[in-house]
Short mmCIF file of C-alpha atoms in Angstrom, two decimals:
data_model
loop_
_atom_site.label_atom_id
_atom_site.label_comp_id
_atom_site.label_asym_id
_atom_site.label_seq_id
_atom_site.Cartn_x
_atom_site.Cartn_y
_atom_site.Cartn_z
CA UNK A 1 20.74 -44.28 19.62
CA UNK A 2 20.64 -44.93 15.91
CA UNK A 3 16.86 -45.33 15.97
CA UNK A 4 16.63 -41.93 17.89
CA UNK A 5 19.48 -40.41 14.64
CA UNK A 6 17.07 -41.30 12.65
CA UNK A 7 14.09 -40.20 13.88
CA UNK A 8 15.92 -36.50 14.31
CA UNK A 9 16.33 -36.88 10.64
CA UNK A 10 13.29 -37.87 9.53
CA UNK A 11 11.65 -34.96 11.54
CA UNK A 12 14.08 -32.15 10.80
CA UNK A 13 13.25 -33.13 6.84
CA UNK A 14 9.50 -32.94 7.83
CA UNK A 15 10.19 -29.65 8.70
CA UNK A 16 12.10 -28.39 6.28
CA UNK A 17 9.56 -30.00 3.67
CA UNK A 18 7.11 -27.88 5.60
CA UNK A 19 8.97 -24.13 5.76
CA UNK A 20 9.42 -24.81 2.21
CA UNK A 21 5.70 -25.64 1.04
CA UNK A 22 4.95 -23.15 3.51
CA UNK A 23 7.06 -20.54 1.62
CA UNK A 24 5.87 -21.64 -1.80
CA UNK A 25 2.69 -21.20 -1.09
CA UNK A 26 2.88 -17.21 -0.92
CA UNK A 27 0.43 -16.00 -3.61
CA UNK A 28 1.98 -13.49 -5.53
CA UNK A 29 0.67 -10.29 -6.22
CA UNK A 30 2.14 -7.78 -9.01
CA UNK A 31 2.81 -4.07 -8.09
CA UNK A 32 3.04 -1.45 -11.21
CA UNK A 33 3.88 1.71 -9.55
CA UNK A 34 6.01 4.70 -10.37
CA UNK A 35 9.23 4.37 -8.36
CA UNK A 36 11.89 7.09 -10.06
CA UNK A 37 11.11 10.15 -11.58
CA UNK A 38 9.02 13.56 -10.71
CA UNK A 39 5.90 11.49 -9.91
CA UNK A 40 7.46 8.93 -7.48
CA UNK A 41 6.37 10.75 -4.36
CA UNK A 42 3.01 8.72 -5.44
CA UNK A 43 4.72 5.80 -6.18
CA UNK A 44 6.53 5.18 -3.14
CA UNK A 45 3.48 5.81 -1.08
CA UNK A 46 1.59 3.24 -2.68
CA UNK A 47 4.50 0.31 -2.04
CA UNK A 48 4.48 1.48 1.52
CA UNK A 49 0.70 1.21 2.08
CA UNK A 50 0.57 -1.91 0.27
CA UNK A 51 3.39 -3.39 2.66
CA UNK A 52 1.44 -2.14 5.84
CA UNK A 53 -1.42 -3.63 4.48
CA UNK A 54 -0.16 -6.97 3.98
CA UNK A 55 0.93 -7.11 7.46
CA UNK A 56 -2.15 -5.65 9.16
CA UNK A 57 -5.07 -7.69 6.92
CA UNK A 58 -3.10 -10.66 5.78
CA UNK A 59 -0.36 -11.16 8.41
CA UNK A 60 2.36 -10.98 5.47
CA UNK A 61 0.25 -13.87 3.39
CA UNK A 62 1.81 -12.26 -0.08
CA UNK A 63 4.58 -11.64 -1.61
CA UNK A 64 4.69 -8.55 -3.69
CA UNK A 65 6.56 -8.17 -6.50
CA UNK A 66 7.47 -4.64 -6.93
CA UNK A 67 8.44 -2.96 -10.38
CA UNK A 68 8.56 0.50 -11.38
CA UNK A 69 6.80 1.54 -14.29
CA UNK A 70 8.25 5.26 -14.18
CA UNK A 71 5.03 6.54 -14.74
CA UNK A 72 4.80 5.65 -18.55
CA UNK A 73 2.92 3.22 -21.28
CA UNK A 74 6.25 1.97 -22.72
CA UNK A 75 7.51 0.62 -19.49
CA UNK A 76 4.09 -0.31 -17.46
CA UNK A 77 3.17 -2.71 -20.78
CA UNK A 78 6.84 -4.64 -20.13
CA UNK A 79 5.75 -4.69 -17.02
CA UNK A 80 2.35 -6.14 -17.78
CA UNK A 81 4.15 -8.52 -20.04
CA UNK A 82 6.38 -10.16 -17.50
CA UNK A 83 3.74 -10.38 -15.01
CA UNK A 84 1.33 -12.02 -17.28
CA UNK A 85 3.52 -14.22 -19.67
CA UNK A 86 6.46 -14.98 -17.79
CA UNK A 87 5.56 -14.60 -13.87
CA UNK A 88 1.51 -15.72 -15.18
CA UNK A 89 0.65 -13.63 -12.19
CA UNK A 90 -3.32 -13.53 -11.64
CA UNK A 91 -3.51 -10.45 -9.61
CA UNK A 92 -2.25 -6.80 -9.98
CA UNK A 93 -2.58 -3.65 -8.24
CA UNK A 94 -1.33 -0.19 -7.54
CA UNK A 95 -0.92 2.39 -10.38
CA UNK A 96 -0.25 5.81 -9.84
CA UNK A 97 -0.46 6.76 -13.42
CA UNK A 98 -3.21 7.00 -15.54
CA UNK A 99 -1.27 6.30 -18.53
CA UNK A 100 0.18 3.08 -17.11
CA UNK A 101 -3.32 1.58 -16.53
CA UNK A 102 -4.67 2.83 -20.30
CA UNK A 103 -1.61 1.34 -21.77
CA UNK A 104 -1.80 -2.15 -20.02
CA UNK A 105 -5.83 -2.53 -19.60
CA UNK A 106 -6.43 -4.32 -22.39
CA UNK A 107 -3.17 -6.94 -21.85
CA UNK A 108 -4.86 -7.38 -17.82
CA UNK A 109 -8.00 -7.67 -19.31
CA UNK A 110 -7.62 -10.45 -22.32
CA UNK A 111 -5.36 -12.54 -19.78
CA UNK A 112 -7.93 -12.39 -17.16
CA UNK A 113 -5.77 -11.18 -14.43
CA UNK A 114 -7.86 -9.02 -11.67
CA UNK A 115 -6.22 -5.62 -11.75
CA UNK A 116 -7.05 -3.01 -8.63
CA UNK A 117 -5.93 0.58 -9.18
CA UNK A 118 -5.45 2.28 -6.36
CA UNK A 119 -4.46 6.00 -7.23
CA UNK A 120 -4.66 6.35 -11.20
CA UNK A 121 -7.69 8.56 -11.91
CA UNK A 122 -8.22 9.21 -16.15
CA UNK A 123 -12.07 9.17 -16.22
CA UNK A 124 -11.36 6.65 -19.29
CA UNK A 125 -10.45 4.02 -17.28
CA UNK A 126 -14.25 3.32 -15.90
CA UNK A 127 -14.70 1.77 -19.54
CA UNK A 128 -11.30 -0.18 -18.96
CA UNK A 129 -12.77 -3.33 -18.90
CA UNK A 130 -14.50 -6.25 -16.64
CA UNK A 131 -11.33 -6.99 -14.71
CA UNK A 132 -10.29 -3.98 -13.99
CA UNK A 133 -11.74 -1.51 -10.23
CA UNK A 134 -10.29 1.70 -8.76
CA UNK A 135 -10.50 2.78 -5.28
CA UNK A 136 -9.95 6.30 -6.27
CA UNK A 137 -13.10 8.68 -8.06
CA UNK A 138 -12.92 9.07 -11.33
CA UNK A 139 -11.20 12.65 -12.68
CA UNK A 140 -14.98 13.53 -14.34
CA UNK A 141 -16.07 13.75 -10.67
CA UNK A 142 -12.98 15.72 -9.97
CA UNK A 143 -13.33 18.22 -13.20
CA UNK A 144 -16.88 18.98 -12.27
CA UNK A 145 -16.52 19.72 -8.83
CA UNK A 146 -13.41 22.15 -9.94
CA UNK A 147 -15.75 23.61 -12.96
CA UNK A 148 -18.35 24.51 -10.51
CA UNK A 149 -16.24 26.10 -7.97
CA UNK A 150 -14.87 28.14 -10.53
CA UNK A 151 -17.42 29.03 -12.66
CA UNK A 152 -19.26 30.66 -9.74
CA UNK A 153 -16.59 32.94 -8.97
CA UNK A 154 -14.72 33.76 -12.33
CA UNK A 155 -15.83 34.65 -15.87
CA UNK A 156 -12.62 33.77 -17.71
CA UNK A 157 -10.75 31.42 -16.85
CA UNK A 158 -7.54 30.13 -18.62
CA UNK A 159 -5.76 26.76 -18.77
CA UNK A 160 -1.97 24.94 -19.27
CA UNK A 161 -2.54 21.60 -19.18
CA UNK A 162 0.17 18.81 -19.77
CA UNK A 163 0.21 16.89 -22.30
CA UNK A 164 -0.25 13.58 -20.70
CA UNK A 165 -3.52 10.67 -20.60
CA UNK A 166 -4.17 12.07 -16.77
CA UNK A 167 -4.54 15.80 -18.07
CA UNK A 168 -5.57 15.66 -21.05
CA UNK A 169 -8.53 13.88 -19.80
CA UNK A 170 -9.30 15.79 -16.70
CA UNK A 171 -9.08 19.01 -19.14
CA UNK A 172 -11.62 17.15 -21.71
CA UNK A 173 -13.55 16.65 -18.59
CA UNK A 174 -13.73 20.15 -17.11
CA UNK A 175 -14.53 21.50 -20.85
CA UNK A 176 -17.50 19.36 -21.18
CA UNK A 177 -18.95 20.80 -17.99
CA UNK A 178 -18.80 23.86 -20.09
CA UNK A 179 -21.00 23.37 -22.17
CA UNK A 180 -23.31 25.75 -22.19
CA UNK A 181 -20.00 28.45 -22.19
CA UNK A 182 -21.16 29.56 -19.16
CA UNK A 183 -17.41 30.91 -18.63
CA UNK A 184 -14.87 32.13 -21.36
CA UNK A 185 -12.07 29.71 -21.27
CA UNK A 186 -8.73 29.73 -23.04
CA UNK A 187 -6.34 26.84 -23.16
CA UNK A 188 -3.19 25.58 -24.16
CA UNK A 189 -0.75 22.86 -23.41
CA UNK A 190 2.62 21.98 -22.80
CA UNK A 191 5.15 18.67 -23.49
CA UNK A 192 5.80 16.74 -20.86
CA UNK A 193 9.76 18.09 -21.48
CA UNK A 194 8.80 21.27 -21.18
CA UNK A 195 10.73 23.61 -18.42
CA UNK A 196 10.44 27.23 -19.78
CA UNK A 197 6.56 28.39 -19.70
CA UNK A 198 7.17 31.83 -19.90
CA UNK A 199 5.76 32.11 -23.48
CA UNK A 200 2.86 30.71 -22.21
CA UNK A 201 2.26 32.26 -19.05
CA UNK A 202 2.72 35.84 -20.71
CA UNK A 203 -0.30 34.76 -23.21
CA UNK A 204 -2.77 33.98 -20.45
CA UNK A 205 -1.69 36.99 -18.64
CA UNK A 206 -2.14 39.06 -21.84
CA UNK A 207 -5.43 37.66 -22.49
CA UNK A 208 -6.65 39.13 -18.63
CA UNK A 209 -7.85 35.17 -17.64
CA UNK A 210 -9.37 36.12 -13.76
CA UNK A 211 -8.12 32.80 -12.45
CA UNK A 212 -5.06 30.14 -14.18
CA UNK A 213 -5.92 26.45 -13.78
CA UNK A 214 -2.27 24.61 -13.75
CA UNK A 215 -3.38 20.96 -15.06
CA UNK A 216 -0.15 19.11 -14.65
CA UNK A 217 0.72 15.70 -14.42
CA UNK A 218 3.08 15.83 -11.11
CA UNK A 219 4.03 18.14 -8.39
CA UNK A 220 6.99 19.16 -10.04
CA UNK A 221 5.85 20.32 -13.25
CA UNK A 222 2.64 22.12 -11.10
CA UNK A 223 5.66 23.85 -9.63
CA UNK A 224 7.58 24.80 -11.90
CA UNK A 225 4.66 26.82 -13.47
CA UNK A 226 3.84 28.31 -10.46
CA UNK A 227 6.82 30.05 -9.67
CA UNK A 228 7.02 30.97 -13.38
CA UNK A 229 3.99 32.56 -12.98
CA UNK A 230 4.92 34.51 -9.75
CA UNK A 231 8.88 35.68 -11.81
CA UNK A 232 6.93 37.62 -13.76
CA UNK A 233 4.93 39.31 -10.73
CA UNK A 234 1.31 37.97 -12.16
CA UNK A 235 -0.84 38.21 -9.82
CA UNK A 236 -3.70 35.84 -10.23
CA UNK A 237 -6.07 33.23 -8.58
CA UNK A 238 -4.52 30.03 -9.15
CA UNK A 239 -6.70 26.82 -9.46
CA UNK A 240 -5.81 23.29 -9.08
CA UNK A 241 -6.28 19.57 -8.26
CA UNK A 242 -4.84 18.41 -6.02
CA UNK A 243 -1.48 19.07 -5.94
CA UNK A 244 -1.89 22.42 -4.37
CA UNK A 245 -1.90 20.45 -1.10
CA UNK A 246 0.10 17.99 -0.84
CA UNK A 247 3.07 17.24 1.81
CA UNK A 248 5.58 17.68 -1.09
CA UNK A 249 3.80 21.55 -2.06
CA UNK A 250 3.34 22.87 1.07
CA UNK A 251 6.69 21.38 2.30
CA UNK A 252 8.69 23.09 -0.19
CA UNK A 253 6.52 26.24 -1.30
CA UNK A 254 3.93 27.07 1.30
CA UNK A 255 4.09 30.71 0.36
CA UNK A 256 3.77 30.23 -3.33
CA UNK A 257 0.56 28.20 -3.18
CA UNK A 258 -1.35 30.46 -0.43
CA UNK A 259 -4.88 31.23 -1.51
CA UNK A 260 -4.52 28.63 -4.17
CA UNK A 261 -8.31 26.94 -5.18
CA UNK A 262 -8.04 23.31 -5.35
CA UNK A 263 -10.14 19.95 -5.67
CA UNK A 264 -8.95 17.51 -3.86
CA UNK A 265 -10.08 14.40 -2.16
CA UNK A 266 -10.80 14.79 2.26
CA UNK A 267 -7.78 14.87 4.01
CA UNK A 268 -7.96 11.62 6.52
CA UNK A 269 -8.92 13.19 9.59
CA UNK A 270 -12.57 14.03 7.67
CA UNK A 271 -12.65 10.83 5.66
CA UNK A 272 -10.98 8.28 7.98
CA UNK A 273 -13.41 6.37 11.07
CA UNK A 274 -11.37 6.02 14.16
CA UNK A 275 -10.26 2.46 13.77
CA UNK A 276 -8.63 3.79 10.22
CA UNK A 277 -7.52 6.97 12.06
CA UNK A 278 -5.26 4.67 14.40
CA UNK A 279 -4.13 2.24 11.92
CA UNK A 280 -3.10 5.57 9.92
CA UNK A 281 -1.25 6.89 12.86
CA UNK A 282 0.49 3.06 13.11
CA UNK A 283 1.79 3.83 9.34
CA UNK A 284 2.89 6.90 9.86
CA UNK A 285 5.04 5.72 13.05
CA UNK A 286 6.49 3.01 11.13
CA UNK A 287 6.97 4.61 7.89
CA UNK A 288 7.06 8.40 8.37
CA UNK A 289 3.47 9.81 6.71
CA UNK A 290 2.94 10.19 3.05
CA UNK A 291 4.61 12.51 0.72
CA UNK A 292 1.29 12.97 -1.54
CA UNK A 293 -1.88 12.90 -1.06
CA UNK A 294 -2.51 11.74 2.63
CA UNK A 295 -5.62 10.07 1.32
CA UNK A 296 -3.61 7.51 -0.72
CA UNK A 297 -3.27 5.87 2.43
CA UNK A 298 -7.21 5.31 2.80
CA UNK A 299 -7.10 4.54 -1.48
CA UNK A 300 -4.39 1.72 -1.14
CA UNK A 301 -4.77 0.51 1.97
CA UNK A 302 -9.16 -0.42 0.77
CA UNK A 303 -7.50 -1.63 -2.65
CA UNK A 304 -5.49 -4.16 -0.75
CA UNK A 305 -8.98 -5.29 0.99
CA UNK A 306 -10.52 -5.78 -1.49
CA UNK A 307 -8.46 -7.72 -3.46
CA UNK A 308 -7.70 -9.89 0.01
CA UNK A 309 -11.07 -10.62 0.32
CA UNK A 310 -11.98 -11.31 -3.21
CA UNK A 311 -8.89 -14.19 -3.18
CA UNK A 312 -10.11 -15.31 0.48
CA UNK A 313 -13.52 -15.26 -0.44
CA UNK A 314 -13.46 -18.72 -2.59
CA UNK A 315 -15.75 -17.30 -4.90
CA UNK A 316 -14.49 -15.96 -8.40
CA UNK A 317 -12.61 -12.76 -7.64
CA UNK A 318 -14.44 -10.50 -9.65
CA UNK A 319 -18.15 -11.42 -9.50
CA UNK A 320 -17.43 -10.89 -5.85
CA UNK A 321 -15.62 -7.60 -6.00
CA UNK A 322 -19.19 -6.48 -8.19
CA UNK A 323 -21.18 -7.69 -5.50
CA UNK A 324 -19.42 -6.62 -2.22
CA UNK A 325 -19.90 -4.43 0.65
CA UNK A 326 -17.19 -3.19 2.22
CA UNK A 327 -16.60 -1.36 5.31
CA UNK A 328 -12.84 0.01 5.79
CA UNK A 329 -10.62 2.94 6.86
CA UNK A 330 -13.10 5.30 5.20
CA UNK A 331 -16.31 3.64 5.89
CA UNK A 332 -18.83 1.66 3.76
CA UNK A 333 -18.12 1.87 0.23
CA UNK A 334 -18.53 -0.42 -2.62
CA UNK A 335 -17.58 -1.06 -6.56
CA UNK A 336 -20.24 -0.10 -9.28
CA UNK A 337 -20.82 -1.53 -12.16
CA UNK A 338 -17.99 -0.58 -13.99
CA UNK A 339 -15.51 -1.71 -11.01
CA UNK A 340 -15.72 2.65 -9.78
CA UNK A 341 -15.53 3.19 -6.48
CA UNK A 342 -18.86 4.50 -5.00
CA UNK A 343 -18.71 6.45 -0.80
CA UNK A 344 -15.47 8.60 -1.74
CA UNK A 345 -16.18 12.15 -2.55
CA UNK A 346 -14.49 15.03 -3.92
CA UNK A 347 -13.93 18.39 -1.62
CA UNK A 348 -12.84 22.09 -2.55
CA UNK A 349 -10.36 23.47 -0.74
CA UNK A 350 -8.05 26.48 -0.48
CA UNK A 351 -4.62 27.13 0.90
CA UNK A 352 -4.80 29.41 4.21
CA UNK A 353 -2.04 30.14 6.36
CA UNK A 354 -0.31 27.44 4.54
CA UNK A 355 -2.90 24.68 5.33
CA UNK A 356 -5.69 22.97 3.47
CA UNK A 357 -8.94 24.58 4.18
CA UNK A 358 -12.34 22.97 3.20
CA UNK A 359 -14.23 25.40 1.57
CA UNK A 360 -17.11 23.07 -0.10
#
């Protein structure tokens, strides 16, 4: 009876010893992501997809550690601190912000910690460094498409941009498509604080623009100018990226973004195949849709691939992410040489009858 006590013991110890290694051995992965604040829509949508994810590819094989970097360079580089000196975490993804990946790069990058950006869009961040691929087109793609669009149907056009990395550079972006002043243009910008754009709403109004472009950082602020500009009964084209069409727009203010020009990225049911149609519908049972940009799921969900594959592949994570094919929710894509996504494209679209309509 003893010897059979004992046995018990030693065997319920073996398995303890077990659960435990078998707990320890979770590889961590780092999540900097807005959370709070007027941008957290994107934020939110990103931890969600990354939690599906690491249930449907890797059968819950990581632990994520979740922090919110509130969309801004003074909180995303304590984040990149911990993560790197104190956690000495050697992988990191998500990013909603472009400022939070230009702020932290170069910390990622000299500590040699593989960083995957799945949302974050600053055309700077192509030159970000070896360690450091996006699943999401670069804004210069973005800006161009827009600048095309709109230079064939408008000859002055004017601009409020936010004075944030994101739209700063997607306004540096669409200007240099102008080169050759093809179109009059005539910008200004706004703080990030700023809640009253009446000032300069009346100035572009004054100055007969044929079409405003809103370049703000969040849906909010995109917004808030908008119905500023309909309170004092301006009727113009309004441009956009992106925003224009997301769940959060159209769910509050369908009627104030009708006929709105936007580029955006294809809406899931043209970009998704039909296994990444039903493991889209699978989210959205379990977690309710997205409150952006639908597409984020696509964006986050290939991120999370990618960076499973690279740590499952045995080789060193990055060469392989360089030399990769993948084929996922969206189809067969692949990283370029400066870690860009290459097989996602941007669309035009305009609001009618208070959906997204592909127009080219």
């Amino acid at each position: 009876m003893r010897k059979i006590a004992i046995i018990l013991q030693i065997s319920l110890l073996l398995f303890f010893t077990f659960s435990f290694s078998n707990a320890e051995e979770k590889i961590r992965i780092g999540v900097s992501t807005v959370l709070t604040g007027d941008a957290a829509t994107y934020g939110i949508d990103i931890k969600n997809v990354l939690q599906f994810a690491n249930d449907k590819i890797a059968n819950g094989k990581y632990e994520l550690i979740f922090e919110d970097d509130r969309c801004t360079g003074k909180d995303s580089v304590a984040i990149a601190h911990r993560f790197v000196n104190v956690l000495n975490l050697k992988y990191v993804i998500g990013f909603a912000c472009s400022s939070t990946v230009l702020s932290t790069a170069n910390i990622y990058e000299k500590a040699g910690v593989l960083t995957m950006i799945t949302v974050a869009s600053a055309a700077e961040i192509a030159n970000a460094g070896d360690y450091i691929f996006r699943t999401w087109p670069s804004d210069d793609k973005a800006a161009l498409k827009l600048y095309e669009e709109a230079a064939s149907k408008f000859k002055k056009i004017g601009i409020i941009s936010e004075e944030t990395d994101y739209a700063q550079a997607f306004l540096n972006s669409f200007l240099s498509a102008n080169n050759d002043k093809k179109i009059e243009i005539i910008n200004d910008n706004y703080l990030p604080e700023t809640n009253d754009f009446r000032t300069l709403i009346l100035k572009m109004k004054n100055e007969n623009v044929d079409a405003l472009f809103i370049n703000s950082q969040s849906e909010a602020s995109f917004l808030n100018v908008l119905q500023q500009v309909k309170s004092v009964a301006w009727e113009v084209q309004i441009l956009s990226a992106y925003w224009s069409g997301t769940s959060a727009v159209l769910g509050k203010a369908a009627g104030l973004v009708e006929n709105n020009i936007f580029v955006d990225l294809p809406s899931p049911e043209e970009a998704l195949t039909e296994e990444g149609k039903k493991l889209f519908a699978e989210f959205k049972d379990k977690y309710g849709g997205l409150k952006s940009v639908d597409l984020i799921f696509g964006t986050a969900f290939e991120a999370f691939r990618a960076l499973h594959m690279a740590i499952e592949s045995g080789q060193e994570t990055r060469k392989f992410l360089y030399q990769q094919k993948f084929n996922g929710v969206f189809g067969n894509w692949n990283f370029d040489e400066n870690g860009e996504i290459k097989g996602l494209n941007f669309l035009m679209k305009e609001i009618k009858d208070g959906k997204p309509t592909r127009i080219s």
